[in-house]
């Protein structure tokens, strides 16, 4: 089985997004498992700064050579930053999904919502359940 | 849903860490490491594909040539032993049953290499239309097929093969030994690059696959999956059955008229193809390059001048060109290179990002071809089957 990096200090969704709390804001990206499953990322479409996202609703699109997938908002709030580098360098999601491959920063409408997401241990179990055939 | 079939190389794919996906009823490798890397390996060096899922239907006996002649759009009687032609099986309405390559093994023995998804349909169709003095036999299950593709293919293959490859022309084949196994080596492929297709006993496939991977190491050979096979064939603008071709499509709409014996006729669907041509086709297959931001995919709508005019049949990022490309059907008047179109990108269901339009332009195809003709006489990229 492939090995997946799942940092302990992040929160996760069952749709394979990660969240990192930075002060009052939350940075969002997709996990190592997601990028490995997708393969070469060739296109990322993200919302505009100032738009609002709703937990569980699609906020963007990620495309590999073969596949098109929605990106789902892990929490509700306002998009306050977008990683514009991904327009020209979608491969950053493959190369470093937890740093250069970040996608958006959200100002949460409910500061406690991020605490309800999966912790690393629970997310790892979720990944392993899908990896075993 | 019935269980997926596995090729003789299933265990080898697992051992190489391939991602296996369902394709046409088969569990096939879509990629080993990276589609982009595998694509680049074929364009710059060599790639090795397991395409054992494809079918081989043999027709033999005194009526073999006459039977195949009336089944496919390409001339068969004039096909000499050791040569291959691309053609189409058509139905009575002029639609495409399948696109195939026809191999002339001997005076009274041919075989058709057919698409995996169509093996049973093709077998029934061929058996139904064959003359009584022809024997039709589906040898797909016992035949393995490897595709070795890319400019270094001849150098790789010559290390383990006793067939002289230097003088072998495109669309010819010879029988010999590859890594000690009896094989039919054909200078054909489905990538637009030079290369070979190697037919062998299913029982020998794993050993020959391993020997070719080994022989290819110094040449930069990579095992390649169906993901790269699709982007490679799209750059070469080779049609894929179920996308550019189906039971309703005339070969002429798909731009395959040069593979149709229109003067002589005499094959199933010939009259309908001419009748439809005389009435005027409503659509023509065209290639386009995306100029806006986004990737066209199969089934996206094509717009021109504010009206919906057609549909994308295949679309993907072109690794060699560095931008998205696609094929689609549009009215013939809009199929000329230079025509500005819009692709309406529809998102996975429920996405709030919704549909949007991206600019694209009709271009000449193929999107890519080798700068250096290889393999003796290089005919322009000819379609082969998927």
PDB file of C-alpha atoms in Angstrom, chain A residues 36-47 52-54 57-61 63-70 72 86-88 133, chain B residues 10 14 19 27 30-31 33-37 226-227 230-231 293-295 297 315-317 345-354 356:
ATOM      1  CA  UNK A  36      -1.917  10.706  -5.221  1.00  0.00           C
ATOM      2  CA  UNK A  37      -5.336   9.402  -6.192  1.00  0.00           C
ATOM      3  CA  UNK A  38      -5.824  12.156  -8.767  1.00  0.00           C
ATOM      4  CA  UNK A  39      -2.387  11.853 -10.352  1.00  0.00           C
ATOM      5  CA  UNK A  40      -0.863  14.736 -12.329  1.00  0.00           C
ATOM      6  CA  UNK A  41      -2.880  17.856 -11.508  1.00  0.00           C
ATOM      7  CA  UNK A  42      -3.234  20.027 -14.613  1.00  0.00           C
ATOM      8  CA  UNK A  43      -5.908  22.566 -13.673  1.00  0.00           C
ATOM      9  CA  UNK A  44      -7.337  24.125 -10.523  1.00  0.00           C
ATOM     10  CA  UNK A  45     -10.294  26.493 -10.516  1.00  0.00           C
ATOM     11  CA  UNK A  46     -10.781  28.508  -7.338  1.00  0.00           C
ATOM     12  CA  UNK A  47     -13.392  31.053  -6.178  1.00  0.00           C
ATOM     13  CA  UNK A  52     -18.600  32.926   0.443  1.00  0.00           C
ATOM     14  CA  UNK A  53     -18.350  29.184   0.761  1.00  0.00           C
ATOM     15  CA  UNK A  54     -20.648  26.804   2.572  1.00  0.00           C
ATOM     16  CA  UNK A  57     -20.714  22.592  -0.924  1.00  0.00           C
ATOM     17  CA  UNK A  58     -18.340  22.673  -3.928  1.00  0.00           C
ATOM     18  CA  UNK A  59     -16.098  25.750  -4.006  1.00  0.00           C
ATOM     19  CA  UNK A  60     -13.875  24.869  -6.940  1.00  0.00           C
ATOM     20  CA  UNK A  61     -12.660  22.235  -9.336  1.00  0.00           C
ATOM     21  CA  UNK A  63      -8.529  18.355 -12.751  1.00  0.00           C
ATOM     22  CA  UNK A  64      -5.933  15.714 -13.438  1.00  0.00           C
ATOM     23  CA  UNK A  65      -5.070  14.465 -16.917  1.00  0.00           C
ATOM     24  CA  UNK A  66      -7.979  12.030 -16.782  1.00  0.00           C
ATOM     25  CA  UNK A  67     -10.345  13.174 -14.059  1.00  0.00           C
ATOM     26  CA  UNK A  68     -12.401  16.191 -13.016  1.00  0.00           C
ATOM     27  CA  UNK A  69     -13.338  16.533  -9.334  1.00  0.00           C
ATOM     28  CA  UNK A  70     -15.162  19.076  -7.222  1.00  0.00           C
ATOM     29  CA  UNK A  72     -15.718  20.795  -1.166  1.00  0.00           C
ATOM     30  CA  UNK A  86      -1.927  27.410  -8.917  1.00  0.00           C
ATOM     31  CA  UNK A  87      -3.258  28.934 -12.146  1.00  0.00           C
ATOM     32  CA  UNK A  88       0.175  28.577 -13.726  1.00  0.00           C
ATOM     33  CA  UNK A 133      -8.967  -3.969  -1.353  1.00  0.00           C
TER      34      UNK A 133
ATOM     35  CA  UNK B  10      -2.340  -8.443 -14.283  1.00  0.00           C
ATOM     36  CA  UNK B  14       0.353  -5.002  -9.626  1.00  0.00           C
ATOM     37  CA  UNK B  19      -3.283   1.964 -10.723  1.00  0.00           C
ATOM     38  CA  UNK B  27      -9.185  -4.290 -15.188  1.00  0.00           C
ATOM     39  CA  UNK B  30      -4.402   3.559 -16.271  1.00  0.00           C
ATOM     40  CA  UNK B  31      -0.966   4.659 -15.065  1.00  0.00           C
ATOM     41  CA  UNK B  33       3.692   6.524 -11.940  1.00  0.00           C
ATOM     42  CA  UNK B  34       2.477   9.543 -13.886  1.00  0.00           C
ATOM     43  CA  UNK B  35       0.518   9.908 -17.117  1.00  0.00           C
ATOM     44  CA  UNK B  36       2.587  12.958 -18.034  1.00  0.00           C
ATOM     45  CA  UNK B  37       5.884  11.105 -17.523  1.00  0.00           C
ATOM     46  CA  UNK B 226      -4.180   3.634 -20.809  1.00  0.00           C
ATOM     47  CA  UNK B 227      -4.054   7.232 -19.558  1.00  0.00           C
ATOM     48  CA  UNK B 230      -5.346   8.200 -24.644  1.00  0.00           C
ATOM     49  CA  UNK B 231      -3.419  11.499 -24.577  1.00  0.00           C
ATOM     50  CA  UNK B 293      -8.464  28.769 -19.229  1.00  0.00           C
ATOM     51  CA  UNK B 294      -9.929  25.320 -18.754  1.00  0.00           C
ATOM     52  CA  UNK B 295      -9.932  21.848 -20.219  1.00  0.00           C
ATOM     53  CA  UNK B 297     -13.728  17.081 -22.005  1.00  0.00           C
ATOM     54  CA  UNK B 315     -10.659  16.362 -24.792  1.00  0.00           C
ATOM     55  CA  UNK B 316      -7.543  16.422 -22.627  1.00  0.00           C
ATOM     56  CA  UNK B 317      -4.461  18.462 -21.854  1.00  0.00           C
ATOM     57  CA  UNK B 345     -17.376  23.401 -19.666  1.00  0.00           C
ATOM     58  CA  UNK B 346     -19.841  21.652 -17.419  1.00  0.00           C
ATOM     59  CA  UNK B 347     -18.688  20.788 -13.941  1.00  0.00           C
ATOM     60  CA  UNK B 348     -19.274  17.744 -11.795  1.00  0.00           C
ATOM     61  CA  UNK B 349     -22.900  17.793 -10.706  1.00  0.00           C
ATOM     62  CA  UNK B 350     -23.823  20.217  -7.994  1.00  0.00           C
ATOM     63  CA  UNK B 351     -20.830  22.459  -8.452  1.00  0.00           C
ATOM     64  CA  UNK B 352     -21.595  26.085  -7.754  1.00  0.00           C
ATOM     65  CA  UNK B 353     -18.856  27.088 -10.138  1.00  0.00           C
ATOM     66  CA  UNK B 354     -21.346  25.987 -12.768  1.00  0.00           C
ATOM     67  CA  UNK B 356     -18.736  28.461 -18.223  1.00  0.00           C
TER      68      UNK B 356
END
